[in-house]
Amino acid sequence: MPTRNGTKTAIAAATAVQPNLGLSEKTQTGVIKLLNARLADTTVLYQKTRNYHWNIKGPRFQPLHAFFESHYDQLEEAIDEIAERIVQLGGVAAGTLIEFVKLSSIKEEPGVVPSENAMIANLLADHETVIRQLRKDIATTDDLGDVGTNDFLTGLIQDHEKMAWMLRAFLQS
Ligand SMILES: [Fe+2]
């Protein structure tokens, strides 16, 4: 068991290795906050996509079942990258379902199994919500001079735009 003094020393040591990246504390705090919000959005969207992968029924079961899997695989990678970026900036990544639901702007519908087209339309609307939010975040990180996060978010918005395009194409088929 660490002594009270030992615990204090450990905390001091942890503080001493905070990143020194040329970003103000205010910038780091703001960027960590917006990244945790996008982490929550992406996690809820991941679970929603997975839910639809499991529960889809209808004539396009096979292509949509596989299509949703390809999207939740991409979202899973994004989740890990967002969380690790938060820690790289000296923050703590949200890691509990309670936090994700609280922080996310993506809404779930417990107990509802939408039709094929409604699933696609819901996911499209959710990706577009994330895209619009990322665009605001990119403007914020630009103002704050956090070029690393700015570039990272630009990559994320491109991935969501591509997934949104694919969902839109399914709705038009
Ligand atoms: Fe599966």
Short mmCIF file of N, CA and C and ligand atoms in Angstrom, two decimals:
data_model
loop_
_atom_site.label_atom_id
_atom_site.label_comp_id
_atom_site.label_asym_id
_atom_site.label_seq_id
_atom_site.Cartn_x
_atom_site.Cartn_y
_atom_site.Cartn_z
N MET A 1 0.85 -1.21 0.00
CA MET A 1 0.00 0.00 0.00
C MET A 1 0.88 1.25 0.00
N PRO A 2 0.66 2.21 -0.86
CA PRO A 2 1.47 3.43 -0.82
C PRO A 2 1.10 4.27 0.39
N THR A 3 2.09 4.90 0.95
CA THR A 3 1.81 5.80 2.07
C THR A 3 1.17 7.07 1.52
N ARG A 4 0.66 7.88 2.44
CA ARG A 4 0.07 9.14 1.99
C ARG A 4 1.12 9.98 1.25
N ASN A 5 2.34 9.99 1.80
CA ASN A 5 3.40 10.76 1.15
C ASN A 5 3.78 10.16 -0.19
N GLY A 6 3.80 8.81 -0.23
CA GLY A 6 4.13 8.13 -1.48
C GLY A 6 3.12 8.47 -2.57
N THR A 7 1.85 8.54 -2.20
CA THR A 7 0.80 8.88 -3.16
C THR A 7 1.02 10.29 -3.68
N LYS A 8 1.36 11.20 -2.75
CA LYS A 8 1.60 12.59 -3.16
C LYS A 8 2.76 12.66 -4.15
N THR A 9 3.81 11.87 -3.88
CA THR A 9 4.98 11.88 -4.77
C THR A 9 4.59 11.37 -6.15
N ALA A 10 3.75 10.32 -6.17
CA ALA A 10 3.32 9.76 -7.46
C ALA A 10 2.53 10.80 -8.25
N ILE A 11 1.67 11.55 -7.57
CA ILE A 11 0.87 12.58 -8.24
C ILE A 11 1.79 13.67 -8.78
N ALA A 12 2.78 14.06 -7.96
CA ALA A 12 3.72 15.10 -8.39
C ALA A 12 4.48 14.63 -9.63
N ALA A 13 4.89 13.36 -9.62
CA ALA A 13 5.64 12.82 -10.76
C ALA A 13 4.76 12.81 -12.00
N ALA A 14 3.49 12.44 -11.83
CA ALA A 14 2.57 12.42 -12.96
C ALA A 14 2.39 13.82 -13.52
N THR A 15 2.33 14.80 -12.65
CA THR A 15 2.17 16.19 -13.08
C THR A 15 3.41 16.64 -13.85
N ALA A 16 4.57 16.19 -13.40
CA ALA A 16 5.82 16.65 -14.00
C ALA A 16 5.96 16.19 -15.46
N VAL A 17 5.31 15.09 -15.83
CA VAL A 17 5.47 14.60 -17.20
C VAL A 17 4.29 15.00 -18.09
N GLN A 18 3.58 16.03 -17.67
CA GLN A 18 2.54 16.56 -18.56
C GLN A 18 3.20 17.04 -19.86
N PRO A 19 2.51 16.89 -21.01
CA PRO A 19 3.12 17.29 -22.27
C PRO A 19 3.42 18.79 -22.32
N ASN A 20 4.55 19.10 -22.93
CA ASN A 20 4.94 20.50 -23.13
C ASN A 20 4.98 20.73 -24.64
N LEU A 21 3.81 21.01 -25.22
CA LEU A 21 3.64 20.98 -26.68
C LEU A 21 3.52 22.37 -27.29
N GLY A 22 3.71 23.39 -26.45
CA GLY A 22 3.56 24.75 -26.97
C GLY A 22 2.12 25.19 -27.07
N LEU A 23 1.24 24.45 -26.39
CA LEU A 23 -0.18 24.82 -26.38
C LEU A 23 -0.50 25.36 -24.98
N SER A 24 -1.28 26.42 -24.91
CA SER A 24 -1.65 26.94 -23.59
C SER A 24 -2.55 25.94 -22.87
N GLU A 25 -2.62 26.09 -21.56
CA GLU A 25 -3.46 25.18 -20.77
C GLU A 25 -4.93 25.32 -21.22
N LYS A 26 -5.31 26.56 -21.53
CA LYS A 26 -6.69 26.81 -21.98
C LYS A 26 -6.97 26.07 -23.29
N THR A 27 -5.98 26.11 -24.19
CA THR A 27 -6.14 25.40 -25.48
C THR A 27 -6.24 23.91 -25.25
N GLN A 28 -5.33 23.37 -24.44
CA GLN A 28 -5.35 21.93 -24.18
C GLN A 28 -6.69 21.50 -23.58
N THR A 29 -7.16 22.27 -22.61
CA THR A 29 -8.42 21.92 -21.94
C THR A 29 -9.58 21.96 -22.94
N GLY A 30 -9.59 23.00 -23.77
CA GLY A 30 -10.68 23.14 -24.75
C GLY A 30 -10.65 22.04 -25.78
N VAL A 31 -9.46 21.70 -26.25
CA VAL A 31 -9.34 20.67 -27.27
C VAL A 31 -9.70 19.29 -26.69
N ILE A 32 -9.26 19.03 -25.48
CA ILE A 32 -9.59 17.74 -24.83
C ILE A 32 -11.11 17.61 -24.67
N LYS A 33 -11.75 18.71 -24.33
CA LYS A 33 -13.20 18.69 -24.14
C LYS A 33 -13.92 18.38 -25.47
N LEU A 34 -13.51 19.04 -26.53
CA LEU A 34 -14.19 18.78 -27.80
C LEU A 34 -13.87 17.37 -28.33
N LEU A 35 -12.65 16.90 -28.07
CA LEU A 35 -12.31 15.53 -28.51
C LEU A 35 -13.13 14.49 -27.73
N ASN A 36 -13.35 14.74 -26.43
CA ASN A 36 -14.17 13.79 -25.66
C ASN A 36 -15.62 13.78 -26.17
N ALA A 37 -16.11 14.94 -26.61
CA ALA A 37 -17.47 14.98 -27.15
C ALA A 37 -17.54 14.18 -28.46
N ARG A 38 -16.51 14.31 -29.31
CA ARG A 38 -16.51 13.55 -30.57
C ARG A 38 -16.27 12.05 -30.29
N LEU A 39 -15.50 11.75 -29.26
CA LEU A 39 -15.31 10.34 -28.86
C LEU A 39 -16.66 9.73 -28.48
N ALA A 40 -17.46 10.50 -27.74
CA ALA A 40 -18.78 10.02 -27.33
C ALA A 40 -19.69 9.86 -28.54
N ASP A 41 -19.70 10.84 -29.43
CA ASP A 41 -20.52 10.74 -30.65
C ASP A 41 -20.15 9.48 -31.43
N THR A 42 -18.85 9.28 -31.61
CA THR A 42 -18.39 8.16 -32.44
C THR A 42 -18.72 6.82 -31.77
N THR A 43 -18.63 6.78 -30.46
CA THR A 43 -18.94 5.53 -29.75
C THR A 43 -20.43 5.20 -29.85
N VAL A 44 -21.28 6.20 -29.70
CA VAL A 44 -22.73 5.95 -29.81
C VAL A 44 -23.08 5.57 -31.25
N LEU A 45 -22.45 6.25 -32.21
CA LEU A 45 -22.71 5.93 -33.62
C LEU A 45 -22.20 4.53 -33.97
N TYR A 46 -21.07 4.15 -33.39
CA TYR A 46 -20.53 2.79 -33.55
C TYR A 46 -21.56 1.77 -33.06
N GLN A 47 -22.08 1.99 -31.86
CA GLN A 47 -23.01 1.02 -31.28
C GLN A 47 -24.32 0.98 -32.06
N LYS A 48 -24.74 2.16 -32.55
CA LYS A 48 -25.98 2.21 -33.33
C LYS A 48 -25.82 1.43 -34.64
N THR A 49 -24.66 1.60 -35.27
CA THR A 49 -24.38 0.89 -36.52
C THR A 49 -24.32 -0.61 -36.27
N ARG A 50 -23.75 -0.99 -35.14
CA ARG A 50 -23.64 -2.41 -34.80
C ARG A 50 -25.02 -3.00 -34.48
N ASN A 51 -25.83 -2.21 -33.79
CA ASN A 51 -27.21 -2.61 -33.49
C ASN A 51 -27.96 -2.92 -34.80
N TYR A 52 -27.80 -2.03 -35.78
CA TYR A 52 -28.49 -2.22 -37.06
C TYR A 52 -27.90 -3.44 -37.80
N HIS A 53 -26.62 -3.63 -37.72
CA HIS A 53 -25.98 -4.83 -38.32
C HIS A 53 -26.61 -6.10 -37.75
N TRP A 54 -26.87 -6.10 -36.46
CA TRP A 54 -27.46 -7.28 -35.82
C TRP A 54 -28.93 -7.46 -36.20
N ASN A 55 -29.69 -6.38 -36.20
CA ASN A 55 -31.15 -6.50 -36.21
C ASN A 55 -31.81 -6.23 -37.56
N ILE A 56 -31.01 -5.93 -38.58
CA ILE A 56 -31.60 -5.64 -39.89
C ILE A 56 -32.35 -6.86 -40.44
N LYS A 57 -33.51 -6.58 -41.03
CA LYS A 57 -34.31 -7.62 -41.70
C LYS A 57 -34.84 -7.03 -42.99
N GLY A 58 -34.97 -7.86 -44.02
CA GLY A 58 -35.54 -7.35 -45.26
C GLY A 58 -34.78 -7.85 -46.47
N PRO A 59 -35.24 -7.45 -47.66
CA PRO A 59 -34.66 -7.98 -48.90
C PRO A 59 -33.19 -7.62 -49.11
N ARG A 60 -32.73 -6.55 -48.47
CA ARG A 60 -31.32 -6.17 -48.63
C ARG A 60 -30.50 -6.56 -47.40
N PHE A 61 -30.97 -7.59 -46.69
CA PHE A 61 -30.26 -8.01 -45.47
C PHE A 61 -28.76 -8.20 -45.73
N GLN A 62 -28.45 -9.03 -46.73
CA GLN A 62 -27.04 -9.42 -46.89
C GLN A 62 -26.11 -8.24 -47.19
N PRO A 63 -26.42 -7.41 -48.21
CA PRO A 63 -25.50 -6.29 -48.46
C PRO A 63 -25.45 -5.29 -47.30
N LEU A 64 -26.59 -5.02 -46.67
CA LEU A 64 -26.59 -4.02 -45.61
C LEU A 64 -25.93 -4.55 -44.33
N HIS A 65 -26.14 -5.83 -44.05
CA HIS A 65 -25.48 -6.45 -42.88
C HIS A 65 -23.95 -6.28 -43.02
N ALA A 66 -23.42 -6.56 -44.19
CA ALA A 66 -21.98 -6.43 -44.43
C ALA A 66 -21.54 -4.96 -44.48
N PHE A 67 -22.39 -4.14 -45.09
CA PHE A 67 -22.08 -2.70 -45.21
C PHE A 67 -21.98 -2.05 -43.83
N PHE A 68 -22.95 -2.34 -42.96
CA PHE A 68 -22.90 -1.78 -41.61
C PHE A 68 -21.65 -2.26 -40.86
N GLU A 69 -21.26 -3.50 -41.09
CA GLU A 69 -20.04 -4.01 -40.44
C GLU A 69 -18.81 -3.22 -40.90
N SER A 70 -18.74 -2.93 -42.20
CA SER A 70 -17.57 -2.18 -42.69
C SER A 70 -17.54 -0.78 -42.06
N HIS A 71 -18.72 -0.22 -41.80
CA HIS A 71 -18.74 1.12 -41.19
C HIS A 71 -18.39 1.06 -39.70
N TYR A 72 -18.92 0.06 -38.98
CA TYR A 72 -18.58 0.07 -37.54
C TYR A 72 -17.12 -0.29 -37.32
N ASP A 73 -16.53 -1.04 -38.27
CA ASP A 73 -15.08 -1.30 -38.17
C ASP A 73 -14.28 0.01 -38.29
N GLN A 74 -14.70 0.87 -39.22
CA GLN A 74 -14.03 2.17 -39.38
C GLN A 74 -14.23 3.04 -38.15
N LEU A 75 -15.46 3.01 -37.62
CA LEU A 75 -15.75 3.84 -36.44
C LEU A 75 -14.96 3.36 -35.23
N GLU A 76 -14.76 2.05 -35.14
CA GLU A 76 -13.99 1.51 -34.02
C GLU A 76 -12.55 2.03 -34.06
N GLU A 77 -11.99 2.08 -35.25
CA GLU A 77 -10.62 2.62 -35.38
C GLU A 77 -10.59 4.09 -34.99
N ALA A 78 -11.60 4.84 -35.42
CA ALA A 78 -11.66 6.27 -35.10
C ALA A 78 -11.76 6.47 -33.58
N ILE A 79 -12.57 5.64 -32.93
CA ILE A 79 -12.74 5.74 -31.47
C ILE A 79 -11.38 5.64 -30.78
N ASP A 80 -10.60 4.64 -31.18
CA ASP A 80 -9.30 4.42 -30.55
C ASP A 80 -8.36 5.60 -30.80
N GLU A 81 -8.39 6.11 -32.02
CA GLU A 81 -7.51 7.23 -32.36
C GLU A 81 -7.90 8.50 -31.61
N ILE A 82 -9.19 8.75 -31.48
CA ILE A 82 -9.63 9.96 -30.75
C ILE A 82 -9.22 9.84 -29.28
N ALA A 83 -9.49 8.67 -28.69
CA ALA A 83 -9.17 8.48 -27.26
C ALA A 83 -7.67 8.64 -27.02
N GLU A 84 -6.86 8.07 -27.91
CA GLU A 84 -5.42 8.14 -27.71
C GLU A 84 -4.90 9.57 -27.92
N ARG A 85 -5.54 10.31 -28.82
CA ARG A 85 -5.13 11.71 -29.01
C ARG A 85 -5.42 12.52 -27.74
N ILE A 86 -6.55 12.25 -27.10
CA ILE A 86 -6.89 12.95 -25.85
C ILE A 86 -5.78 12.74 -24.82
N VAL A 87 -5.31 11.50 -24.73
CA VAL A 87 -4.26 11.20 -23.75
C VAL A 87 -2.93 11.83 -24.18
N GLN A 88 -2.66 11.85 -25.48
CA GLN A 88 -1.43 12.50 -25.97
C GLN A 88 -1.38 13.96 -25.57
N LEU A 89 -2.56 14.59 -25.47
CA LEU A 89 -2.63 16.01 -25.11
C LEU A 89 -2.68 16.22 -23.60
N GLY A 90 -2.52 15.13 -22.84
CA GLY A 90 -2.48 15.25 -21.39
C GLY A 90 -3.84 15.11 -20.73
N GLY A 91 -4.85 14.70 -21.49
CA GLY A 91 -6.19 14.57 -20.94
C GLY A 91 -6.53 13.15 -20.51
N VAL A 92 -7.74 13.00 -20.06
CA VAL A 92 -8.27 11.68 -19.70
C VAL A 92 -9.41 11.39 -20.66
N ALA A 93 -9.30 10.28 -21.39
CA ALA A 93 -10.35 9.91 -22.34
C ALA A 93 -11.56 9.37 -21.59
N ALA A 94 -12.74 9.86 -21.95
CA ALA A 94 -13.97 9.27 -21.40
C ALA A 94 -13.95 7.79 -21.76
N GLY A 95 -14.33 6.94 -20.81
CA GLY A 95 -14.22 5.51 -21.08
C GLY A 95 -15.38 4.71 -20.55
N THR A 96 -16.44 5.39 -20.12
CA THR A 96 -17.59 4.66 -19.59
C THR A 96 -18.82 4.96 -20.43
N LEU A 97 -19.72 4.00 -20.48
CA LEU A 97 -20.94 4.16 -21.27
C LEU A 97 -21.78 5.33 -20.74
N ILE A 98 -21.77 5.51 -19.42
CA ILE A 98 -22.54 6.62 -18.83
C ILE A 98 -22.04 7.96 -19.37
N GLU A 99 -20.70 8.11 -19.42
CA GLU A 99 -20.14 9.36 -19.95
C GLU A 99 -20.46 9.52 -21.43
N PHE A 100 -20.36 8.44 -22.19
CA PHE A 100 -20.61 8.54 -23.63
C PHE A 100 -22.04 9.01 -23.91
N VAL A 101 -23.00 8.44 -23.21
CA VAL A 101 -24.40 8.82 -23.43
C VAL A 101 -24.61 10.29 -23.04
N LYS A 102 -23.97 10.68 -21.95
CA LYS A 102 -24.12 12.06 -21.47
C LYS A 102 -23.50 13.07 -22.44
N LEU A 103 -22.33 12.73 -22.98
CA LEU A 103 -21.58 13.68 -23.82
C LEU A 103 -22.01 13.68 -25.29
N SER A 104 -22.68 12.60 -25.72
CA SER A 104 -22.94 12.44 -27.16
C SER A 104 -24.12 13.29 -27.64
N SER A 105 -23.97 13.81 -28.85
CA SER A 105 -25.11 14.50 -29.47
C SER A 105 -25.88 13.54 -30.37
N ILE A 106 -25.42 12.29 -30.49
CA ILE A 106 -26.12 11.27 -31.27
C ILE A 106 -27.11 10.55 -30.35
N LYS A 107 -28.36 10.50 -30.78
CA LYS A 107 -29.39 9.91 -29.92
C LYS A 107 -29.69 8.47 -30.32
N GLU A 108 -30.04 7.67 -29.33
CA GLU A 108 -30.42 6.28 -29.56
C GLU A 108 -31.93 6.13 -29.39
N GLU A 109 -32.45 5.01 -29.89
CA GLU A 109 -33.89 4.70 -29.76
C GLU A 109 -34.03 3.29 -29.19
N PRO A 110 -33.90 3.15 -27.88
CA PRO A 110 -33.97 1.81 -27.29
C PRO A 110 -35.31 1.14 -27.61
N GLY A 111 -35.24 -0.14 -27.95
CA GLY A 111 -36.46 -0.91 -28.18
C GLY A 111 -37.06 -0.73 -29.57
N VAL A 112 -36.45 0.11 -30.40
CA VAL A 112 -36.99 0.37 -31.73
C VAL A 112 -36.10 -0.33 -32.76
N VAL A 113 -36.72 -1.10 -33.66
CA VAL A 113 -35.98 -1.69 -34.78
C VAL A 113 -36.51 -1.05 -36.07
N PRO A 114 -35.81 -0.05 -36.61
CA PRO A 114 -36.32 0.65 -37.79
C PRO A 114 -36.29 -0.25 -39.04
N SER A 115 -37.01 0.20 -40.08
CA SER A 115 -36.98 -0.49 -41.37
C SER A 115 -35.58 -0.30 -41.99
N GLU A 116 -35.32 -1.05 -43.06
CA GLU A 116 -34.01 -0.93 -43.74
C GLU A 116 -33.71 0.53 -44.09
N ASN A 117 -34.66 1.18 -44.78
CA ASN A 117 -34.40 2.55 -45.22
C ASN A 117 -34.30 3.52 -44.05
N ALA A 118 -35.08 3.28 -43.01
CA ALA A 118 -35.01 4.16 -41.84
C ALA A 118 -33.64 4.01 -41.15
N MET A 119 -33.12 2.80 -41.11
CA MET A 119 -31.77 2.60 -40.53
C MET A 119 -30.74 3.42 -41.29
N ILE A 120 -30.81 3.33 -42.62
CA ILE A 120 -29.83 4.05 -43.45
C ILE A 120 -30.01 5.56 -43.25
N ALA A 121 -31.26 6.01 -43.27
CA ALA A 121 -31.52 7.46 -43.11
C ALA A 121 -31.06 7.94 -41.73
N ASN A 122 -31.29 7.13 -40.70
CA ASN A 122 -30.84 7.52 -39.35
C ASN A 122 -29.32 7.65 -39.28
N LEU A 123 -28.64 6.65 -39.86
CA LEU A 123 -27.17 6.69 -39.81
C LEU A 123 -26.63 7.86 -40.63
N LEU A 124 -27.27 8.11 -41.78
CA LEU A 124 -26.84 9.25 -42.61
C LEU A 124 -26.99 10.55 -41.82
N ALA A 125 -28.14 10.73 -41.18
CA ALA A 125 -28.37 11.96 -40.41
C ALA A 125 -27.34 12.07 -39.28
N ASP A 126 -27.01 10.95 -38.65
CA ASP A 126 -26.03 10.99 -37.56
C ASP A 126 -24.63 11.34 -38.06
N HIS A 127 -24.23 10.74 -39.19
CA HIS A 127 -22.92 11.09 -39.75
C HIS A 127 -22.88 12.58 -40.11
N GLU A 128 -23.98 13.07 -40.66
CA GLU A 128 -24.01 14.49 -41.04
C GLU A 128 -23.97 15.40 -39.80
N THR A 129 -24.59 14.95 -38.72
CA THR A 129 -24.48 15.70 -37.45
C THR A 129 -23.02 15.77 -37.01
N VAL A 130 -22.33 14.64 -37.08
CA VAL A 130 -20.91 14.61 -36.67
C VAL A 130 -20.08 15.49 -37.60
N ILE A 131 -20.37 15.44 -38.88
CA ILE A 131 -19.63 16.25 -39.86
C ILE A 131 -19.77 17.74 -39.54
N ARG A 132 -21.01 18.17 -39.28
CA ARG A 132 -21.23 19.59 -38.98
C ARG A 132 -20.50 19.99 -37.69
N GLN A 133 -20.53 19.09 -36.71
CA GLN A 133 -19.84 19.39 -35.45
C GLN A 133 -18.33 19.43 -35.66
N LEU A 134 -17.81 18.47 -36.44
CA LEU A 134 -16.37 18.46 -36.71
C LEU A 134 -15.93 19.73 -37.43
N ARG A 135 -16.79 20.23 -38.32
CA ARG A 135 -16.45 21.47 -39.03
C ARG A 135 -16.28 22.63 -38.04
N LYS A 136 -17.16 22.67 -37.04
CA LYS A 136 -17.02 23.71 -36.00
C LYS A 136 -15.73 23.49 -35.18
N ASP A 137 -15.47 22.22 -34.87
CA ASP A 137 -14.26 21.89 -34.08
C ASP A 137 -12.99 22.26 -34.85
N ILE A 138 -13.02 22.04 -36.16
CA ILE A 138 -11.86 22.37 -37.00
C ILE A 138 -11.63 23.88 -36.97
N ALA A 139 -12.70 24.65 -37.03
CA ALA A 139 -12.57 26.12 -36.94
C ALA A 139 -12.00 26.50 -35.57
N THR A 140 -12.45 25.81 -34.52
CA THR A 140 -11.96 26.11 -33.17
C THR A 140 -10.47 25.81 -33.05
N THR A 141 -10.06 24.62 -33.51
CA THR A 141 -8.64 24.25 -33.37
C THR A 141 -7.76 25.13 -34.25
N ASP A 142 -8.34 25.61 -35.36
CA ASP A 142 -7.61 26.56 -36.21
C ASP A 142 -7.35 27.85 -35.43
N ASP A 143 -8.40 28.36 -34.80
CA ASP A 143 -8.27 29.59 -33.99
C ASP A 143 -7.26 29.41 -32.86
N LEU A 144 -7.25 28.20 -32.28
CA LEU A 144 -6.39 27.95 -31.12
C LEU A 144 -4.95 27.63 -31.51
N GLY A 145 -4.71 27.41 -32.79
CA GLY A 145 -3.35 27.10 -33.25
C GLY A 145 -2.92 25.67 -32.98
N ASP A 146 -3.88 24.78 -32.73
CA ASP A 146 -3.53 23.37 -32.50
C ASP A 146 -3.55 22.65 -33.86
N VAL A 147 -2.42 22.74 -34.57
CA VAL A 147 -2.38 22.22 -35.94
C VAL A 147 -2.49 20.70 -35.99
N GLY A 148 -1.95 20.04 -34.95
CA GLY A 148 -2.01 18.57 -34.92
C GLY A 148 -3.44 18.08 -34.85
N THR A 149 -4.21 18.65 -33.92
CA THR A 149 -5.62 18.24 -33.78
C THR A 149 -6.42 18.69 -35.00
N ASN A 150 -6.08 19.85 -35.53
CA ASN A 150 -6.78 20.36 -36.72
C ASN A 150 -6.65 19.36 -37.87
N ASP A 151 -5.44 18.89 -38.10
CA ASP A 151 -5.19 17.92 -39.17
C ASP A 151 -5.90 16.59 -38.87
N PHE A 152 -5.86 16.18 -37.60
CA PHE A 152 -6.51 14.93 -37.18
C PHE A 152 -8.02 15.00 -37.43
N LEU A 153 -8.63 16.12 -37.05
CA LEU A 153 -10.08 16.27 -37.24
C LEU A 153 -10.44 16.35 -38.72
N THR A 154 -9.54 16.92 -39.53
CA THR A 154 -9.78 17.00 -40.97
C THR A 154 -9.83 15.59 -41.56
N GLY A 155 -8.95 14.71 -41.08
CA GLY A 155 -8.99 13.31 -41.52
C GLY A 155 -10.30 12.64 -41.12
N LEU A 156 -10.75 12.92 -39.89
CA LEU A 156 -12.01 12.32 -39.42
C LEU A 156 -13.19 12.78 -40.25
N ILE A 157 -13.23 14.08 -40.58
CA ILE A 157 -14.38 14.61 -41.33
C ILE A 157 -14.42 13.95 -42.72
N GLN A 158 -13.26 13.73 -43.30
CA GLN A 158 -13.21 13.08 -44.62
C GLN A 158 -13.77 11.65 -44.55
N ASP A 159 -13.43 10.94 -43.47
CA ASP A 159 -13.95 9.57 -43.31
C ASP A 159 -15.47 9.58 -43.16
N HIS A 160 -15.98 10.54 -42.36
CA HIS A 160 -17.45 10.61 -42.18
C HIS A 160 -18.15 11.03 -43.47
N GLU A 161 -17.52 11.92 -44.22
CA GLU A 161 -18.11 12.35 -45.50
C GLU A 161 -18.21 11.17 -46.46
N LYS A 162 -17.19 10.31 -46.44
CA LYS A 162 -17.21 9.14 -47.32
C LYS A 162 -18.31 8.16 -46.89
N MET A 163 -18.41 7.93 -45.59
CA MET A 163 -19.45 7.01 -45.09
C MET A 163 -20.84 7.59 -45.38
N ALA A 164 -20.99 8.91 -45.23
CA ALA A 164 -22.29 9.55 -45.51
C ALA A 164 -22.64 9.41 -46.99
N TRP A 165 -21.67 9.56 -47.85
CA TRP A 165 -21.90 9.40 -49.30
C TRP A 165 -22.42 7.99 -49.59
N MET A 166 -21.80 6.99 -49.00
CA MET A 166 -22.21 5.61 -49.24
C MET A 166 -23.63 5.35 -48.74
N LEU A 167 -23.96 5.88 -47.57
CA LEU A 167 -25.31 5.72 -47.03
C LEU A 167 -26.33 6.40 -47.93
N ARG A 168 -25.99 7.59 -48.40
CA ARG A 168 -26.87 8.35 -49.30
C ARG A 168 -27.13 7.55 -50.58
N ALA A 169 -26.08 6.90 -51.09
CA ALA A 169 -26.20 6.13 -52.34
C ALA A 169 -27.17 4.96 -52.14
N PHE A 170 -27.15 4.34 -50.97
CA PHE A 170 -28.09 3.24 -50.69
C PHE A 170 -29.52 3.73 -50.69
N LEU A 171 -29.73 4.94 -50.18
CA LEU A 171 -31.10 5.49 -50.13
C LEU A 171 -31.63 5.78 -51.53
N GLN A 172 -30.71 6.05 -52.46
CA GLN A 172 -31.12 6.40 -53.82
C GLN A 172 -31.28 5.18 -54.72
N SER A 173 -30.95 3.99 -54.19
CA SER A 173 -30.99 2.80 -55.05
C SER A 173 -32.43 2.29 -55.21
FE FE B 1 -21.46 -9.68 -37.05
#
